[in-house]
Coordinates of C-alpha atoms in Angstrom, one line a residue:
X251 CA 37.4 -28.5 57.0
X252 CA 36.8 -26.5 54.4
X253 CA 35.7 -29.6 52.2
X254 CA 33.5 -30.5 54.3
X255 CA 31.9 -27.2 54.4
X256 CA 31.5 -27.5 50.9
X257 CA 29.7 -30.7 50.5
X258 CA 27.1 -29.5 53.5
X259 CA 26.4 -26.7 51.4
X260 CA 25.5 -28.8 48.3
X261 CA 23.8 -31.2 50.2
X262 CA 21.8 -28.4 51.5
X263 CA 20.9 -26.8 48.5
X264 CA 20.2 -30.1 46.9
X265 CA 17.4 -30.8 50.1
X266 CA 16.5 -27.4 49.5
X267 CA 15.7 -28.4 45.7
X268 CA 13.8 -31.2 46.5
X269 CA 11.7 -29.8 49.1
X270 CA 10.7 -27.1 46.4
X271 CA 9.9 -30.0 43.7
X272 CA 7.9 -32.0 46.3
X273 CA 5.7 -28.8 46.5
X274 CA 5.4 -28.3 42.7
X275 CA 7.4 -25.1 42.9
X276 CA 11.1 -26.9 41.1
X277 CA 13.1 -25.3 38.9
X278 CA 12.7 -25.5 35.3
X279 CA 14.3 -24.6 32.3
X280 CA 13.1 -24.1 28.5
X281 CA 14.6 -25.1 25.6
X282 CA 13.7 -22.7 22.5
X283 CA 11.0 -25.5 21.2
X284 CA 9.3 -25.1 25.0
X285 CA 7.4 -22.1 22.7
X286 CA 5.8 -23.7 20.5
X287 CA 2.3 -25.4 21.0
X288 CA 3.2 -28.3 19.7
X289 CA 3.3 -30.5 15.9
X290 CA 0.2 -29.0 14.1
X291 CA -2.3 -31.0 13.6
X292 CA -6.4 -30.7 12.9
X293 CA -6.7 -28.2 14.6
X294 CA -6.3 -24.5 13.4
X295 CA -5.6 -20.8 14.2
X296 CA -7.3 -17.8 12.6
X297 CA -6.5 -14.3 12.5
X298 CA -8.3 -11.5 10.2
X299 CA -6.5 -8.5 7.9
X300 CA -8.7 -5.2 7.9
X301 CA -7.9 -4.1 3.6
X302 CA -9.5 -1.4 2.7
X303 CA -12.3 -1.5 4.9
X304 CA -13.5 -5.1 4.5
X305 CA -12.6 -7.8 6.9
X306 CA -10.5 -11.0 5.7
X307 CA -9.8 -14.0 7.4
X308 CA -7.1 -16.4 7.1
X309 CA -6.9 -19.9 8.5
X310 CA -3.5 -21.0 9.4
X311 CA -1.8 -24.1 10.4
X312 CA -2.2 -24.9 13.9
X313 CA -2.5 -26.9 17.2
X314 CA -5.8 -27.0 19.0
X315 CA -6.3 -23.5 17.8
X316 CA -2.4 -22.2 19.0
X317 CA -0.9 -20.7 15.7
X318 CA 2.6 -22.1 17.3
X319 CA 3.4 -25.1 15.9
X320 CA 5.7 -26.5 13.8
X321 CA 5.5 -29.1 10.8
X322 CA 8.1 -31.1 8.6
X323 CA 8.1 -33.3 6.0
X324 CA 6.3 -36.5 7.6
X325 CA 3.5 -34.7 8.7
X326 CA -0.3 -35.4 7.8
X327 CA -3.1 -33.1 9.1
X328 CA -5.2 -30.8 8.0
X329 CA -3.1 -28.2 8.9
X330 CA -0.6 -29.5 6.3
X331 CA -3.8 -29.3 3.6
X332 CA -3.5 -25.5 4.8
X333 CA -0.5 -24.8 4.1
X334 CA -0.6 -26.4 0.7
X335 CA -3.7 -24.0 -0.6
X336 CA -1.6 -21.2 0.9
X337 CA 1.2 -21.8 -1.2
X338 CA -0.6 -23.0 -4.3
X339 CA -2.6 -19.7 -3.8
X340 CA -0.2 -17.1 -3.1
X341 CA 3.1 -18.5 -4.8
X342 CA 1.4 -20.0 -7.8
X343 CA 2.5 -24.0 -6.8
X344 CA 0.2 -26.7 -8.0
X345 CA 0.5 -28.9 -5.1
X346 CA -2.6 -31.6 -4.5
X347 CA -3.9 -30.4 -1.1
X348 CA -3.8 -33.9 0.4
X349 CA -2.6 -33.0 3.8
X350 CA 0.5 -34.9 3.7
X351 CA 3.6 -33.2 3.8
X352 CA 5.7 -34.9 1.5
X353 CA 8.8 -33.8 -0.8
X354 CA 6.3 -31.9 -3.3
X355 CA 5.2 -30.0 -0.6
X356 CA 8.7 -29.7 1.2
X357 CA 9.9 -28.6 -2.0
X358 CA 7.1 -25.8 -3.0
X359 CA 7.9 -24.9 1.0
X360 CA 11.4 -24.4 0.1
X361 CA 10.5 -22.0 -2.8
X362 CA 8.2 -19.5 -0.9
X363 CA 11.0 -19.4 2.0
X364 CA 13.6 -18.3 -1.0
X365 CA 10.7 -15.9 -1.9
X366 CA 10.5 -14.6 1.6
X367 CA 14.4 -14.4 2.1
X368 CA 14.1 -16.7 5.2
X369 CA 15.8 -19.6 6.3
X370 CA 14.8 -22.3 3.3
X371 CA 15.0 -25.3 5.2
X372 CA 11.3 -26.7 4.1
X373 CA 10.7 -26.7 7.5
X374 CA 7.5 -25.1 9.1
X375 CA 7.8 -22.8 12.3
X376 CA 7.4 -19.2 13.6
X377 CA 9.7 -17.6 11.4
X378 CA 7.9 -19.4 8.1
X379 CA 4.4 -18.3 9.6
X380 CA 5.1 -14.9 9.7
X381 CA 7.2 -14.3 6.8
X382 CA 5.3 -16.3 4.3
X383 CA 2.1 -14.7 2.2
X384 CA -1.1 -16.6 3.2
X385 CA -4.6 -16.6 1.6
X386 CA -7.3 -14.2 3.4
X387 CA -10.8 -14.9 2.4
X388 CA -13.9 -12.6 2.2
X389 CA -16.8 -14.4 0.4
X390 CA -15.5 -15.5 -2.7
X391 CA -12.7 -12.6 -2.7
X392 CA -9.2 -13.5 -1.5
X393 CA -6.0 -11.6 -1.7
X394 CA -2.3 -12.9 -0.3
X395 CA -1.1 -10.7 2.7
X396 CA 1.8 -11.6 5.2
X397 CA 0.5 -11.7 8.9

């Protein structure tokens, strides 16, 4: 009896599950990627830096203007040209900024992680974003700063 009583009360909550899903209102979960906008592409994010009382603005990798993405070696995009001037720029690499992500600019990736004392994996994400030094502009004026 008790069994039996068992299996109604799955079957019920199972019903009870689809019912919910049929009405757009299901249950999801999110894996730790869920967070991020997507693989950056052409698109781009920009934030400014107020240093000492002029406004500088840096352009960062991003996807459809969503500073959360994340890039790996493979990935071609203008967001990938970004990166590269950022890290030619503010840890002295000499990388062509072609927008391809390839092992020169894995490699030069690696080397400003190991700067930053983060995770050196050559991959691009949140933690690389905001650890890493990127190029604010003002006019013809730049200086490195970390977001």
């Amino acid at each position: 009896m008790q069994k039996l009583q068992g299996l109604r009360v799955k079957a019920g909550a199972v019903t009870g599950l689809m019912l919910l899903s049929g009405l757009g209102l299901g249950i999801a979960t999110a894996t730790p990627a869920a967070a991020y906008a997507g693989w950056c592409n052409d698109g781009y994010a920009t934030t400014t830096r107020t240093i000492s009382s002029y406004t500088y603005t840096a352009y960062l990798p991003g996807y459809n203007g969503n500073a959360d993405c994340y890039m790996n070696p493979g990935a071609q995009s203008k967001s990938v040209a970004m990166l590269q001037r950022s890290l030619n720029v503010c840890y002295n690499r000499s990388l062509t900024i072609d927008g391809v992500f390839g092992n020169n600019t894995r490699n030069a990736l690696v080397y400003a992680q190991d700067k930053e004392n983060i995770s050196a994996d050559g991959g691009y994400g949140e933690q690389t974003r905001k650890h890493l030094r990127w190029e604010f502009t003002r006019g013809g004026s730049l200086r490195c700063v970390r977001l």
